[in-house]
Coordinates of N, CA and C and ligand atoms in Angstrom, one line a residue:
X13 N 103.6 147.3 187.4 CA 103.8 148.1 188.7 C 104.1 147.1 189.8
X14 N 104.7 147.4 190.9 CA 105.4 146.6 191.8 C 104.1 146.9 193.2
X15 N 103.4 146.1 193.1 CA 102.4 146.2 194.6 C 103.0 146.0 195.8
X16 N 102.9 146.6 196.7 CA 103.9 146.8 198.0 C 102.8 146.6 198.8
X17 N 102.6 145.2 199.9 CA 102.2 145.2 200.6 C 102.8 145.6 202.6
X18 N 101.5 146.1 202.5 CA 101.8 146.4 204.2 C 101.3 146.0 205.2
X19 N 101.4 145.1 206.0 CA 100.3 144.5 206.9 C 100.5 145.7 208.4
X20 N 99.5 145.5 208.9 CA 99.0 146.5 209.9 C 99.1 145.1 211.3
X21 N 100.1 145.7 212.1 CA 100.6 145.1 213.3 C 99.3 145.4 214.1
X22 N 98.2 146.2 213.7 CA 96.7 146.1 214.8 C 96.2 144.8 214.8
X23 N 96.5 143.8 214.0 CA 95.7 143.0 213.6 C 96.2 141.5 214.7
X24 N 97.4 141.8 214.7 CA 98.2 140.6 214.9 C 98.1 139.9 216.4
X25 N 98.3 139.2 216.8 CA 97.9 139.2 218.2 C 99.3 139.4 219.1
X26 N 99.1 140.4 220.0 CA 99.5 141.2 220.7 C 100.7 140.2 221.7
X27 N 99.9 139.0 221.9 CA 101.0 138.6 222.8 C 102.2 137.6 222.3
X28 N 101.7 137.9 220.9 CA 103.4 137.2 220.1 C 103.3 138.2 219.1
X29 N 104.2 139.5 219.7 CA 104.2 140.3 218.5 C 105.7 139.6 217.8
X30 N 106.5 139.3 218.3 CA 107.6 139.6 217.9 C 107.6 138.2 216.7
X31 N 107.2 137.0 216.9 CA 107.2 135.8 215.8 C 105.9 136.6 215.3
X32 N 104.8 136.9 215.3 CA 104.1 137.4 214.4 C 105.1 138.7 213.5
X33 N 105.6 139.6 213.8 CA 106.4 140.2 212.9 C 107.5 139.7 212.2
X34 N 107.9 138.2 212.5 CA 108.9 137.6 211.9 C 108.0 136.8 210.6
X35 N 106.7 136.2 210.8 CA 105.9 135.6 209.8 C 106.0 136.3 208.9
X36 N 105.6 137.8 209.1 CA 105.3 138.3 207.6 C 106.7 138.9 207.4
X37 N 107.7 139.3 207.7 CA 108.7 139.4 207.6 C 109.2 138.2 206.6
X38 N 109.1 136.7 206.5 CA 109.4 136.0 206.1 C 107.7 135.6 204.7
X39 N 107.1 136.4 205.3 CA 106.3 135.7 204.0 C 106.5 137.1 202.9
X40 N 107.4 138.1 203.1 CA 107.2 138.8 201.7 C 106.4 140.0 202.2
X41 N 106.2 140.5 203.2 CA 105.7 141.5 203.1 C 106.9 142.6 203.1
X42 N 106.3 144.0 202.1 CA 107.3 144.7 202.2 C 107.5 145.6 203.0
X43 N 106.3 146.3 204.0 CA 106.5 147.1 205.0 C 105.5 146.7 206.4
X44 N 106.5 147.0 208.0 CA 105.6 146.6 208.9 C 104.4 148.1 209.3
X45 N 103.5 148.0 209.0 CA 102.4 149.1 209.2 C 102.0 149.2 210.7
X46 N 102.4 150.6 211.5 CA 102.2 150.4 213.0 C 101.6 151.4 213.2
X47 N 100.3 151.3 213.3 CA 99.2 151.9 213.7 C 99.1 152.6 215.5
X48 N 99.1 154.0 215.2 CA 99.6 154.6 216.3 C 98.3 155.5 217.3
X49 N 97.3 155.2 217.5 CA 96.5 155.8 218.0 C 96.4 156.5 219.6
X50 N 95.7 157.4 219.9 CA 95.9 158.2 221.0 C 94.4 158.6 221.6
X51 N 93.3 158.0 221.3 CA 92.1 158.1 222.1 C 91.6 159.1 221.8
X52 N 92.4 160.2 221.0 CA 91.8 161.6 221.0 C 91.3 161.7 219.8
X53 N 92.3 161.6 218.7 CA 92.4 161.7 217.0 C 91.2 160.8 216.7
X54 N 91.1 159.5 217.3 CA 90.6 158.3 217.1 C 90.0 157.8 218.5
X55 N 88.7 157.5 218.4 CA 88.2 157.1 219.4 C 88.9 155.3 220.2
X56 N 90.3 155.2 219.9 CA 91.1 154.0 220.0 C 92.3 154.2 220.6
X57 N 92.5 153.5 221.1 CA 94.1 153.8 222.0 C 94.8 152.3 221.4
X58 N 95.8 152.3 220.7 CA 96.4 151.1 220.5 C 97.7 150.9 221.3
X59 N 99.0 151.0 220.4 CA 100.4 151.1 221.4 C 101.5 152.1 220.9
X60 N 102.1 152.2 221.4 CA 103.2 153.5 221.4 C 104.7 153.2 221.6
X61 N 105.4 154.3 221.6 CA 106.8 154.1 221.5 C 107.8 153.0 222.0
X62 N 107.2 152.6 223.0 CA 108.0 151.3 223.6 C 108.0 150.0 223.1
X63 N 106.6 150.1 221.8 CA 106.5 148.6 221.6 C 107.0 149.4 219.7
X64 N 107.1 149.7 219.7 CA 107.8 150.5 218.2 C 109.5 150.0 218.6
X65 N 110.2 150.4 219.7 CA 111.0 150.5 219.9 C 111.8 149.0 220.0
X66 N 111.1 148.1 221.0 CA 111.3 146.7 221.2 C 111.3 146.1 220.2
X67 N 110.3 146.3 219.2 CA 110.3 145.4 217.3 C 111.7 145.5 216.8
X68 N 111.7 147.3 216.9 CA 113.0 147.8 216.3 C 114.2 146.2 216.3
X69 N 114.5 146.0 217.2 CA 115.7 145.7 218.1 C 115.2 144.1 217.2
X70 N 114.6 143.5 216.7 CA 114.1 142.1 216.4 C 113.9 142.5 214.9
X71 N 113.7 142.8 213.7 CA 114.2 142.8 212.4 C 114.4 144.0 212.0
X72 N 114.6 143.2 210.8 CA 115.0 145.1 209.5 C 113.8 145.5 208.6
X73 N 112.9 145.0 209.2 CA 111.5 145.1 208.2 C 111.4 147.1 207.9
X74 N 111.0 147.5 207.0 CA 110.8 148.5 207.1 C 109.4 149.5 207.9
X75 N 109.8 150.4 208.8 CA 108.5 150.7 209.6 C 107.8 151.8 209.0
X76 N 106.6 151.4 208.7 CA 105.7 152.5 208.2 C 104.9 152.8 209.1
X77 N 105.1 154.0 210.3 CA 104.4 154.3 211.3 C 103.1 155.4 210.4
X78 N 102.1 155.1 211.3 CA 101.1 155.6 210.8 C 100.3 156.9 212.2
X79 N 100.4 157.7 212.3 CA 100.1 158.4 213.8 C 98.8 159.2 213.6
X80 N 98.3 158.5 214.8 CA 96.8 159.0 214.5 C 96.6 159.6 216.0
X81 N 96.9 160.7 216.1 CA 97.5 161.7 217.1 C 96.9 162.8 217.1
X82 N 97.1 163.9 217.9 CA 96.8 165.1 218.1 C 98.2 165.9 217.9
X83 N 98.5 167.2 217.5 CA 100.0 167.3 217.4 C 101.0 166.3 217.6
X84 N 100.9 165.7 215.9 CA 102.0 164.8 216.0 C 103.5 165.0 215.8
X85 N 103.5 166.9 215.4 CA 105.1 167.1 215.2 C 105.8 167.1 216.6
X86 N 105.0 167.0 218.0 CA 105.6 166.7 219.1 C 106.2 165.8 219.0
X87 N 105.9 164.4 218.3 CA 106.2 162.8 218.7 C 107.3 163.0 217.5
X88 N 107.4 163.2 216.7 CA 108.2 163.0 215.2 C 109.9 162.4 215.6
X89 N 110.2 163.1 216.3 CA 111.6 162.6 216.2 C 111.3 161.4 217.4
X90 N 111.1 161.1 218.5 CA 110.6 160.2 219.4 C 110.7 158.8 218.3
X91 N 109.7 159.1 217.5 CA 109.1 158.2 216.3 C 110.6 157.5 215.3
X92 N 111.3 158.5 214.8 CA 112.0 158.1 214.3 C 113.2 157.8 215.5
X93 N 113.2 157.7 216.8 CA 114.6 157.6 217.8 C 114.4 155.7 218.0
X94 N 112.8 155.8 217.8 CA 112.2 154.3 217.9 C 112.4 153.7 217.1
X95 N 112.6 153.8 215.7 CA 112.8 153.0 214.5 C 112.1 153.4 213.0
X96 N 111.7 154.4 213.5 CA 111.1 154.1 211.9 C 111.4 155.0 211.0
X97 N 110.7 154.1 209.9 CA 111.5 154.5 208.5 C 110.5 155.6 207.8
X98 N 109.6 155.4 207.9 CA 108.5 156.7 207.1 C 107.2 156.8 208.2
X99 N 107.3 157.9 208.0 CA 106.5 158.4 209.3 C 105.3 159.3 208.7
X100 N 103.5 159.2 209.0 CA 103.0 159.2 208.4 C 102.1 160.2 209.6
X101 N 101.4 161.4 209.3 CA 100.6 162.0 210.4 C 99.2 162.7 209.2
X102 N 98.3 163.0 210.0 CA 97.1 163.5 209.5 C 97.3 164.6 209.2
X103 N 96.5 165.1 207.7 CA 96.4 166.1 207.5 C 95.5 167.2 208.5
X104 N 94.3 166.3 209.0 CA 93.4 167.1 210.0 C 94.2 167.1 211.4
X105 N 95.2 166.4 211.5 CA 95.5 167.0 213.3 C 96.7 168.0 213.1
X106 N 96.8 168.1 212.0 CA 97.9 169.2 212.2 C 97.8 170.7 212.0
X107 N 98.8 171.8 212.7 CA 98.3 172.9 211.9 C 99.4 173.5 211.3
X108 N 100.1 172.4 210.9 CA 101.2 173.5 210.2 C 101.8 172.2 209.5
X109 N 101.2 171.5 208.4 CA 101.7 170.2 207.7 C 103.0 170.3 207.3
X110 N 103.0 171.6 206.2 CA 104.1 171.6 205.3 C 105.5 171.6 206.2
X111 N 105.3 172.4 207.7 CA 106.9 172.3 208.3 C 106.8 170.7 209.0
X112 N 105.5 170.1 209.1 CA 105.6 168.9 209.8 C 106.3 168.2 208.9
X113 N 105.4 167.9 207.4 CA 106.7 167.2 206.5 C 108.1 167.2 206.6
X114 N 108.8 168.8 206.5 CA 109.9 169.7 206.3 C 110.5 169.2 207.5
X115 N 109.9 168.4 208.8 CA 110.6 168.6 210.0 C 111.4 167.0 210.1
X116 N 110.5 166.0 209.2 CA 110.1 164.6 209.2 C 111.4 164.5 208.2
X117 N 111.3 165.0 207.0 CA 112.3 164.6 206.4 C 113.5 165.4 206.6
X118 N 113.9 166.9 207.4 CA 115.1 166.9 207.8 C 115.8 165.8 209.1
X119 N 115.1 164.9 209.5 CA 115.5 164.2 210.7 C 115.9 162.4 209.5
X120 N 116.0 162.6 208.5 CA 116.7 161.5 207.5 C 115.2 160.5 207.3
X121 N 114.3 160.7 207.7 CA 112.7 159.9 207.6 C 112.3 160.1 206.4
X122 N 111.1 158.9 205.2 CA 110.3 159.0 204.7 C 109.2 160.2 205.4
X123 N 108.7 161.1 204.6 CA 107.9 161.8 205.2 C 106.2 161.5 204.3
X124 N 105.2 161.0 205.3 CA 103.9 160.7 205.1 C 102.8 161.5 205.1
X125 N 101.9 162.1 204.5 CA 100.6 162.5 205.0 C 98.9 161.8 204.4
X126 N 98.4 161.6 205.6 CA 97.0 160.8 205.6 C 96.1 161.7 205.5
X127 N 94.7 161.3 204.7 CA 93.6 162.0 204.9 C 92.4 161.4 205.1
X128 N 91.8 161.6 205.7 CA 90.7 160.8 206.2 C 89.4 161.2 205.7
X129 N 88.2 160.1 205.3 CA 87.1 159.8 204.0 C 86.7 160.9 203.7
X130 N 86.5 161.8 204.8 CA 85.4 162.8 204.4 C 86.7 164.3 203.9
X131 N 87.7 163.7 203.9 CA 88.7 165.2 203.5 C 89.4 165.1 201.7
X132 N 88.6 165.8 201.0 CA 89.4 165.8 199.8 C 90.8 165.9 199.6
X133 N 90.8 165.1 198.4 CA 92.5 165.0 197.8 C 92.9 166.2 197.4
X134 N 92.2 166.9 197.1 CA 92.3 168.6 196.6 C 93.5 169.2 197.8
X135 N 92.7 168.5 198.8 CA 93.7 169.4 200.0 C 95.1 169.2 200.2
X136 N 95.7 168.2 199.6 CA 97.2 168.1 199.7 C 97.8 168.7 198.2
X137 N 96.7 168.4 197.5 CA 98.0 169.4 196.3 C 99.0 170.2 196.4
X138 N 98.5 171.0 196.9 CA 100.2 172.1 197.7 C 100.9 171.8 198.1
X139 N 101.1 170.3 199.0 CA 101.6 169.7 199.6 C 102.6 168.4 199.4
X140 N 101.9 167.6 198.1 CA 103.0 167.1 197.5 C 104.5 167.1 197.0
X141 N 104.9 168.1 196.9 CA 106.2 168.2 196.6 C 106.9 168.0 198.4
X142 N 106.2 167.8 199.0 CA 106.9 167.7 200.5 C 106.9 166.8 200.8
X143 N 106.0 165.7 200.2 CA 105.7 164.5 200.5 C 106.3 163.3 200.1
X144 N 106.8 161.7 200.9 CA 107.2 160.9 200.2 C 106.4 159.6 200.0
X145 N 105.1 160.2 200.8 CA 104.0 159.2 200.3 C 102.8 160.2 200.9
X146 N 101.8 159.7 200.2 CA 100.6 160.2 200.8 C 99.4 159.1 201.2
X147 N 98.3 158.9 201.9 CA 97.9 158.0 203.2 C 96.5 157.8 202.6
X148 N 95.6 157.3 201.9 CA 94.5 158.0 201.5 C 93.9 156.6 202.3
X149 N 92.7 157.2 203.3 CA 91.9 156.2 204.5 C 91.0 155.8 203.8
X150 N 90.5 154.7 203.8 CA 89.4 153.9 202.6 C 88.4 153.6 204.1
X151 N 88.5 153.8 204.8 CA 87.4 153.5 206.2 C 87.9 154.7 207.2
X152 N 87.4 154.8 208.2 CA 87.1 156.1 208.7 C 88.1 155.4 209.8
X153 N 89.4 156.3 210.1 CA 90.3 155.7 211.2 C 90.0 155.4 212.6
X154 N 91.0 154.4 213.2 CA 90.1 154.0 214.8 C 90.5 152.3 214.7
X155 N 89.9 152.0 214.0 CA 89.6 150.4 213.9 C 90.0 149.8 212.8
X156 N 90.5 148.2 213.2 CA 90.3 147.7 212.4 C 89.4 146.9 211.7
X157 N 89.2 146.2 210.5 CA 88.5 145.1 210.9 C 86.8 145.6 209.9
X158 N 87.2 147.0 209.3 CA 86.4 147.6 209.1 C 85.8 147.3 207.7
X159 N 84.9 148.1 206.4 CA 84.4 147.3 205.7 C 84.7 149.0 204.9
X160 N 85.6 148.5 203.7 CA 86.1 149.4 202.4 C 85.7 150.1 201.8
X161 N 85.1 151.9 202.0 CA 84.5 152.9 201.4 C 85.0 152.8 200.1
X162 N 84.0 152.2 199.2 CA 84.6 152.5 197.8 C 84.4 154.2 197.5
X163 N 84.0 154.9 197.7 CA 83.6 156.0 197.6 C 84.9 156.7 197.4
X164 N 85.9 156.6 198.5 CA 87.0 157.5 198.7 C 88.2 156.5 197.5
X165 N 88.1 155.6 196.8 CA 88.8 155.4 195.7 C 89.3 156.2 194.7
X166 N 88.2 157.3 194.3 CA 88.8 158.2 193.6 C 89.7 159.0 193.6
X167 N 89.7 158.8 195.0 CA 91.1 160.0 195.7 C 92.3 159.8 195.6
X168 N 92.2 158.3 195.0 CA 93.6 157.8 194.5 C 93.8 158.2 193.2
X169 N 92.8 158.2 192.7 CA 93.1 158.2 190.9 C 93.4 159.6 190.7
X170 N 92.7 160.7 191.7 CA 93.0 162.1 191.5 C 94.3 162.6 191.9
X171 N 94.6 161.5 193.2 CA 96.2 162.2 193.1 C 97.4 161.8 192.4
X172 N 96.9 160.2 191.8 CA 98.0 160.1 191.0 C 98.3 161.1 189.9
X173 N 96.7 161.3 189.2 CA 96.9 162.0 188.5 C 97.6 163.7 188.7
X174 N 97.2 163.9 189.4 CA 98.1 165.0 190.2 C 99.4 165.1 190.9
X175 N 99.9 164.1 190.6 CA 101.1 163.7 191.2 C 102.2 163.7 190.2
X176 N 101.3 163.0 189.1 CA 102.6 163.1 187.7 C 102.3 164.1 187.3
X177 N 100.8 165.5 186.9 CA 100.9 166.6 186.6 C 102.1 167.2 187.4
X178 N 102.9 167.2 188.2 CA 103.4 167.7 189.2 C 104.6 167.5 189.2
X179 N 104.7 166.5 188.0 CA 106.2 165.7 187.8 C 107.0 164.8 189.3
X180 N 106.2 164.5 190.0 CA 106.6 164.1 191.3 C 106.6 162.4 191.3
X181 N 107.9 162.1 192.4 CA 107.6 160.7 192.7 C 107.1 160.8 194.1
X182 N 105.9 160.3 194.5 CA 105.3 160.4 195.8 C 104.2 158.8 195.8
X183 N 104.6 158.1 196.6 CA 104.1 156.8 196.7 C 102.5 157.0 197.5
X184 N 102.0 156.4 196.3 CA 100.3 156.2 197.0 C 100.1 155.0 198.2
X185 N 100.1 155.1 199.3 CA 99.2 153.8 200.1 C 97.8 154.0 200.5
X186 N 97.1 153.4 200.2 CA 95.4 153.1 201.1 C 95.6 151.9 202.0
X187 N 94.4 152.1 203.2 CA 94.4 152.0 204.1 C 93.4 151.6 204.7
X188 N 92.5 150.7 205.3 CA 91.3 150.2 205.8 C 90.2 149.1 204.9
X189 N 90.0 148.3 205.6 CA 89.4 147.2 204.8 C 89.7 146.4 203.2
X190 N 90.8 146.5 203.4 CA 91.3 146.0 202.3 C 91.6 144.3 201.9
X191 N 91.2 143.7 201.0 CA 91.2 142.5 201.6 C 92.0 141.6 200.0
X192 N 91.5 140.5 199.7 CA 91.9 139.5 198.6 C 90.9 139.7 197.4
X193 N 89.9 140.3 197.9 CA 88.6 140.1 197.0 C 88.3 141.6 196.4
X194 N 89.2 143.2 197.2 CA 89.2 143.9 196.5 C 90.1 145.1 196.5
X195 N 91.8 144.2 196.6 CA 92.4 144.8 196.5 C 93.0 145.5 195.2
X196 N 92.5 144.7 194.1 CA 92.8 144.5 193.0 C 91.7 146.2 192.3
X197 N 90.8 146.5 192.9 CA 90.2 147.4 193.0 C 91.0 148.7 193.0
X198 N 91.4 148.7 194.6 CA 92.2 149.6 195.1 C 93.8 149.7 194.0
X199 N 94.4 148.6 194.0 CA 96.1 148.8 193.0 C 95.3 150.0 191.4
X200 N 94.3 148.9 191.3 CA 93.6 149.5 189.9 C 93.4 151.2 189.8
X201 N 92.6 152.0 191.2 CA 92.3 153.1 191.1 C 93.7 154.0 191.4
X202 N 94.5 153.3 191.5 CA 96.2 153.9 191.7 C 97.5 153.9 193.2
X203 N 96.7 153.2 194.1 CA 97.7 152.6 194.8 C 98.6 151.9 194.4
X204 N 100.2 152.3 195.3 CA 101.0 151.8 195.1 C 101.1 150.4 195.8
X205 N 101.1 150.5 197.1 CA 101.0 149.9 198.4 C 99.4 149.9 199.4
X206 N 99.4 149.1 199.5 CA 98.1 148.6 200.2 C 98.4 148.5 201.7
X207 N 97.6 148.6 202.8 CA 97.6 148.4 204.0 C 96.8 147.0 204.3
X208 N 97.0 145.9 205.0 CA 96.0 144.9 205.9 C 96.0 144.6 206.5
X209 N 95.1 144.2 207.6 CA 95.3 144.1 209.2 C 94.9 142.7 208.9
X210 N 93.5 142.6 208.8 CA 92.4 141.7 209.3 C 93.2 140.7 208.1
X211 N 93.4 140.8 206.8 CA 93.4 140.2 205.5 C 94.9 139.7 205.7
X212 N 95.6 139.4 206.6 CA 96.9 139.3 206.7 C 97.1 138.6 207.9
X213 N 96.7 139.5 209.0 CA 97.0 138.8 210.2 C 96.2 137.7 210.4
X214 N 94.7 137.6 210.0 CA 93.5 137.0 210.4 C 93.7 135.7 209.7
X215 N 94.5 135.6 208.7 CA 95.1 134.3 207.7 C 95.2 133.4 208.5
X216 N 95.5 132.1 208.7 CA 96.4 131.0 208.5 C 98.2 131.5 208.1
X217 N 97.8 131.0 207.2 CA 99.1 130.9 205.9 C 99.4 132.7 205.4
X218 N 100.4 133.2 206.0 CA 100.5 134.6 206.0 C 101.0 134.9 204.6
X219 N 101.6 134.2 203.9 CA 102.2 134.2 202.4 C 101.2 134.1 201.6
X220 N 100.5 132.8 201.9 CA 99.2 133.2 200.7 C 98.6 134.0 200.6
X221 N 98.4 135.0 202.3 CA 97.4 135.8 202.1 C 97.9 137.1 201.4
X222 N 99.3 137.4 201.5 CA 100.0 138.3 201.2 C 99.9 138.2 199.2
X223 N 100.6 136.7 199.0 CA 100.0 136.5 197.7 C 98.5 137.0 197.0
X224 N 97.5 136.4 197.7 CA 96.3 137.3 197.1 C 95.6 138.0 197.1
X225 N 96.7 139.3 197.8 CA 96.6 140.5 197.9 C 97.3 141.3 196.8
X226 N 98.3 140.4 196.4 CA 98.8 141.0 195.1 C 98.6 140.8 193.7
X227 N 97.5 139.6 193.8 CA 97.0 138.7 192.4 C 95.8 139.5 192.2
Ligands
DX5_3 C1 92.7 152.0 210.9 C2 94.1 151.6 210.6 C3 94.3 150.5 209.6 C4 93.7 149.2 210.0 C5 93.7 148.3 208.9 O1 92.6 153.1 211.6 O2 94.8 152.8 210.1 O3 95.7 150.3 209.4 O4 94.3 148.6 211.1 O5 93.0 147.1 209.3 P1 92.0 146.3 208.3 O6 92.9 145.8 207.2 O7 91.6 145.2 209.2 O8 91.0 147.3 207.9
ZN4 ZN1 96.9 152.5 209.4

């Protein structure tokens, strides 16, 4: 299986985003992870459309926006007018998922949905066939920097498993505290792609770190 790392632009330091997105861009990462918070969804306010939009314009990395919002089918096209390539919203802020997916991938986007620790995998089953990846939060969204609910691992193995019952191709990512020492955990319980902030940005040497994330 081909492990797809994602590093999380939360991590990076803010006032060199643009050579920090060229580091991992050049060490092999395969998607830039942009962490979208709004104070309300998440007790965190990070950055928004204008700094989504400014990266845009500086590489071809692929953008996995992540929106931790309150009605995020308001922002959806905004999101993709800024750059990005798969677009990722919560299952709990939404009330009408299936047209949010439906809306995400008629506008030519990956279409994403997240669920956070305390929300079963049970609850997107209906929803997979809409889906081009699904978000599963290993720490409770907000922050980074956080420390790895092994708990909510199963939720991978349940939807893979539920995913090929389903005959579907729908890419697994997890998300929060993920590191060198147990990510090998996470690929194992059925992620495809991994998220890291802290294990990535917090490096030195952005390639090694990326390397043993995938060893
Ligand atoms: C948390 C974010 C994560 C986070 C990952 O709400 O969705 O992407 O920044 O950071 P680490 O890897 O430091 O847990
Ligand atoms: Zn994230």
């Amino acid at each position: 299986m081909n492990k797809k790392i994602a590093p999380s632009l939360l991590s990076a330091d803010f006032g060199r985003l643009f050579e920090e997105v060229s580091d991992i861009e050049q060490a092999g990462a395969d998607y830039l992870h942009l962490d979208i918070m709004d104070g309300v969804f998440v007790p965190n306010i990070s950055f928004g459309l204008p700094v989504v939009k400014a990266l845009r314009a500086h590489t071809n990395m692929i953008f996995d926006v992540h929106l931790m919002i309150v009605q995020p089918q308001k922002y959806i096209a905004r999101f993709k007018d800024a750059g990005a390539d798969l677009i990722t919203f919560h299952l709990e802020a939404s009330d009408d998922p299936a047209q949010t997916l439906r809306d995400i991938r008629s506008l030519g986007v990956r279409a994403g949905i997240s669920i956070k620790p305390g929300t079963p995998a049970e609850a997107l089953f209906p929803l997979l066939p809409l889906c081009d990846l699904v978000l599963v939060m290993t720490v409770e969204p907000g922050f980074g920097g956080q420390k790895l609910m092994e708990e909510t691992l199963d939720k991978l193995t349940v939807l893979r498993r539920e995913i090929l019952r389903q005959g579907l191709s729908v890419e697994l990512e997890a998300d929060g505290g993920i590191n060198a020492a147990n990510a090998h955990i996470v690929f194992a319980a059925g992620a495809d792609t991994v998220v890291a902030g802290t294990a990535v940005f917090g490096a030195a040497d952005r390639a090694e770190a990326i390397a043993a994330l995938r060893s």
